[in-house]
mmCIF file of C-alpha atoms in Angstrom:
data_model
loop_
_atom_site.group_PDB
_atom_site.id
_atom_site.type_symbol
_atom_site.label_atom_id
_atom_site.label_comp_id
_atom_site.label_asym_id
_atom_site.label_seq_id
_atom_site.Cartn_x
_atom_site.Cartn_y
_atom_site.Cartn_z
ATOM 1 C CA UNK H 1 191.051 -218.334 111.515
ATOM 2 C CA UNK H 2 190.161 -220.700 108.505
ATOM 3 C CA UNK H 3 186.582 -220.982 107.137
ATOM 4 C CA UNK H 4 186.313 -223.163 104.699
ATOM 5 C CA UNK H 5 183.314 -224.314 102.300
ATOM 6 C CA UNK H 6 182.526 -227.032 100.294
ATOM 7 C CA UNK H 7 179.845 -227.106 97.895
ATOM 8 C CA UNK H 8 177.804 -229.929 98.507
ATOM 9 C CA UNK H 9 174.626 -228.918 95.651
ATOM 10 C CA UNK H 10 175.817 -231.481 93.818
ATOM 11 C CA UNK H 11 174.743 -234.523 95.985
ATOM 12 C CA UNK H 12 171.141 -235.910 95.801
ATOM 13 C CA UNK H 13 168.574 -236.245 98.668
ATOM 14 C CA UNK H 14 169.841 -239.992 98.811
ATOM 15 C CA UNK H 15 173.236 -238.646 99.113
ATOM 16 C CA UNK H 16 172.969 -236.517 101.896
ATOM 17 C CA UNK H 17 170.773 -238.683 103.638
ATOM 18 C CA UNK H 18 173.763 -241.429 103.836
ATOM 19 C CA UNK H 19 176.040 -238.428 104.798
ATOM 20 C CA UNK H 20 174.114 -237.879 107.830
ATOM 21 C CA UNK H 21 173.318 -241.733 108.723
ATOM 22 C CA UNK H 22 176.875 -242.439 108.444
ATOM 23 C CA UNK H 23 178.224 -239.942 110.515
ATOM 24 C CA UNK H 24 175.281 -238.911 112.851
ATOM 25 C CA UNK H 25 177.003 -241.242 115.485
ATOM 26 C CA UNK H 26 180.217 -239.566 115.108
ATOM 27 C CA UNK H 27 179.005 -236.121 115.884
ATOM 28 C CA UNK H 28 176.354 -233.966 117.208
ATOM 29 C CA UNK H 29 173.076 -232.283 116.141
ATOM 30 C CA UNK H 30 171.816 -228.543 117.215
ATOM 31 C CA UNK H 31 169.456 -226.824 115.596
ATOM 32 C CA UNK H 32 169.349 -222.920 114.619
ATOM 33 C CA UNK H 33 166.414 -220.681 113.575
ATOM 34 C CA UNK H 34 167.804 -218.718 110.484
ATOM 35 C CA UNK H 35 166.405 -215.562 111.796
ATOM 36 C CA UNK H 36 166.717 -214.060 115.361
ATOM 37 C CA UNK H 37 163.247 -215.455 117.326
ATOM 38 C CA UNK H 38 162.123 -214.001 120.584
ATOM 39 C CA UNK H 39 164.014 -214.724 123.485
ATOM 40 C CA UNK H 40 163.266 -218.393 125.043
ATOM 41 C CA UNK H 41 162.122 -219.617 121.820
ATOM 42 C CA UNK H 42 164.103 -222.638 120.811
ATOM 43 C CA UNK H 43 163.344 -225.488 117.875
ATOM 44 C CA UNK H 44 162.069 -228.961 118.393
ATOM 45 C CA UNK H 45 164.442 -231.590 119.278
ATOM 46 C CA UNK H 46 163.944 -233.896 116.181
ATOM 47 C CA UNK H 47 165.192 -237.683 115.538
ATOM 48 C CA UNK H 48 167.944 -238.821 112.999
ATOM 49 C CA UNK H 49 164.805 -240.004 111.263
ATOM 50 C CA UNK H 50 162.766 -236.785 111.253
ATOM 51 C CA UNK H 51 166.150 -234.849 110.057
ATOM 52 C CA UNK H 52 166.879 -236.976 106.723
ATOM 53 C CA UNK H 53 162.793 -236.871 105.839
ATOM 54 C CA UNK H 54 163.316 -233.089 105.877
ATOM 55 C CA UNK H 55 166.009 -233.710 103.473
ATOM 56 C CA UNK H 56 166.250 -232.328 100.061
ATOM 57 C CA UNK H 57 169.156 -232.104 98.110
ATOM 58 C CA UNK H 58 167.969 -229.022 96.326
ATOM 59 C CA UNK H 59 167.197 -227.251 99.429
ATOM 60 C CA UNK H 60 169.275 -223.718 99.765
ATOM 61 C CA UNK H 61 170.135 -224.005 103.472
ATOM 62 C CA UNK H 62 172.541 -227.309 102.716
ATOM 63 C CA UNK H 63 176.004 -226.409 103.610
ATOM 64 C CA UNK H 64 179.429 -227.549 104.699
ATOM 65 C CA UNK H 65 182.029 -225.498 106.251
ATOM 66 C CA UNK H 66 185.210 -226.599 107.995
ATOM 67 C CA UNK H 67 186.326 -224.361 110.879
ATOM 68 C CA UNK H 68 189.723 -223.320 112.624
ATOM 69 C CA UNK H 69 189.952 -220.779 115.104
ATOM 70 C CA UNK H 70 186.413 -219.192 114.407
ATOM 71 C CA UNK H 71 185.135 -216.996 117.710
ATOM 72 C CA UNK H 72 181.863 -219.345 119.281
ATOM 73 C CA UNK H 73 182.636 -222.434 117.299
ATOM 74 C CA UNK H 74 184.781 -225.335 118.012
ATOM 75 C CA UNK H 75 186.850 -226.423 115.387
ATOM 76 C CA UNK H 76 185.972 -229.012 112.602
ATOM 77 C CA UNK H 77 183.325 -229.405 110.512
ATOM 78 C CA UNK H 78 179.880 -228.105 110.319
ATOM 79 C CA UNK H 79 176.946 -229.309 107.478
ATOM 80 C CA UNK H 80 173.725 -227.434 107.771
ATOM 81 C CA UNK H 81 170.534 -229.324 106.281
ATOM 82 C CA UNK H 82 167.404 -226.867 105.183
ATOM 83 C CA UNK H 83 164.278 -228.712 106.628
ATOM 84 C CA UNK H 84 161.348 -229.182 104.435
ATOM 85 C CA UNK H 85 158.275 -229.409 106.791
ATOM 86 C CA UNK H 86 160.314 -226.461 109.277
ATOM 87 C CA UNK H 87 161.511 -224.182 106.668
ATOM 88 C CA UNK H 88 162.381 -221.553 109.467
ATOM 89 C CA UNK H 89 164.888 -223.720 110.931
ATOM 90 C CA UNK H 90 168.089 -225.816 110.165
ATOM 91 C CA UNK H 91 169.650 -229.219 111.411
ATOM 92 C CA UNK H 92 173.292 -228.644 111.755
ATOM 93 C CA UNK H 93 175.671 -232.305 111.821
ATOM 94 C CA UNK H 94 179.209 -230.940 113.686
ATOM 95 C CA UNK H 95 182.030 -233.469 113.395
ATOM 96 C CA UNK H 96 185.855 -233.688 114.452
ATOM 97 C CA UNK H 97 188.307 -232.012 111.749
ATOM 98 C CA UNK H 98 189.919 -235.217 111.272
ATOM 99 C CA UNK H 99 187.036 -236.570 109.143
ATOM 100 C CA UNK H 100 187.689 -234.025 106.385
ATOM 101 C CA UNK H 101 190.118 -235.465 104.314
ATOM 102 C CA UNK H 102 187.716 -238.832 104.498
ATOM 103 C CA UNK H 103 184.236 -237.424 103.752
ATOM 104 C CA UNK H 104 185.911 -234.535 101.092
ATOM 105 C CA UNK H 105 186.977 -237.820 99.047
ATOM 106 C CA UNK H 106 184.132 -239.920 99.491
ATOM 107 C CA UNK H 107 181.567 -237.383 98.110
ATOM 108 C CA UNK H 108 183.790 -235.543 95.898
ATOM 109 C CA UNK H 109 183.490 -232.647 97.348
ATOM 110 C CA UNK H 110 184.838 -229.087 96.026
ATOM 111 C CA UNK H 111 187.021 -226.423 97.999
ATOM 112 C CA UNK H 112 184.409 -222.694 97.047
ATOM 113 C CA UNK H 113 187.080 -220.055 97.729
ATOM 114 C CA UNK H 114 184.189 -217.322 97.832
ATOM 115 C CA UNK H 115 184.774 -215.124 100.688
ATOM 116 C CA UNK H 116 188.387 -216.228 101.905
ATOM 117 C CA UNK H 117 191.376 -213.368 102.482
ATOM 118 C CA UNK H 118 194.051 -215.462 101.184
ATOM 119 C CA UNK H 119 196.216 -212.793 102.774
ATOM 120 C CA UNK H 120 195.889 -214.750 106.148
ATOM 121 C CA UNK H 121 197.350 -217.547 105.291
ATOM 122 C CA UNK H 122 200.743 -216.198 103.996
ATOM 123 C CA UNK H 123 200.545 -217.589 100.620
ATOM 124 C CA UNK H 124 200.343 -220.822 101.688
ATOM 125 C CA UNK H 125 196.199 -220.941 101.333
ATOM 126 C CA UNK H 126 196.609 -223.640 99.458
ATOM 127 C CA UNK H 127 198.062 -225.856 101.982
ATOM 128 C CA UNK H 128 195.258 -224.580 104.130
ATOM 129 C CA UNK H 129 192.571 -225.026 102.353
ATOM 130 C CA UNK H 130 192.253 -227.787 99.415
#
């Protein structure tokens, strides 16, 4: 099981509004209510274009995590967006794993170790996750 994350605080609203434009067709969008709601209760279906006006690159719910093996998720990549005008809610943008190597470079992204058991990987994290 690998979970990786990337911070992604340092790109602007601009920034991650071209990160979802560009790979929006690539992918697909769900949506998640950060805490548990009643049962039935599900979030609006928004458009590309409602998503990246909720942007805000200094919004706490951004997030990028590439996944391997992780129970209920397929694997490759996931980047949540926190949603101004539905603060109770989050966009997530899931892409293939092959795109990591591609979007890690292009937005100069950086490997946040916090939370891994390097013990996993056998000493080779490294290989696994940079």
């Amino acid at each position: 099981m690998i979970e990786q994350f990337y911070s992604i605080k340092h790109l602007s609203t601009a920034q991650l509004r071209e990160l979802f434009s560009s790979y929006r067709n690539r992918g697909w969008v769900d949506y998640d209510y950060y805490k548990l709601m009643p049962e039935g209760v599900t979030p609006p279906d928004l458009t590309s274009e409602e998503i990246m006006f909720n942007m805000d690159g200094a919004n706490p719910h951004n997030y990028f995590v590439f996944m391997q093996g992780m129970e209920d998720e397929k694997d490759g990549i996931m980047i949540g967006f926190g949603l101004t005008d539905y603060p109770s809610f989050g966009a997530f943008l899931h892409l293939e794993e092959s795109l990591l190597d591609e979007i890690v470079e292009k937005y100069k992204l950086k490997a946040t170790n916090v939370g891994v058991d390097y013990s996993l990987f056998g000493g080779r994290a490294g290989h696994y996750l940079n």
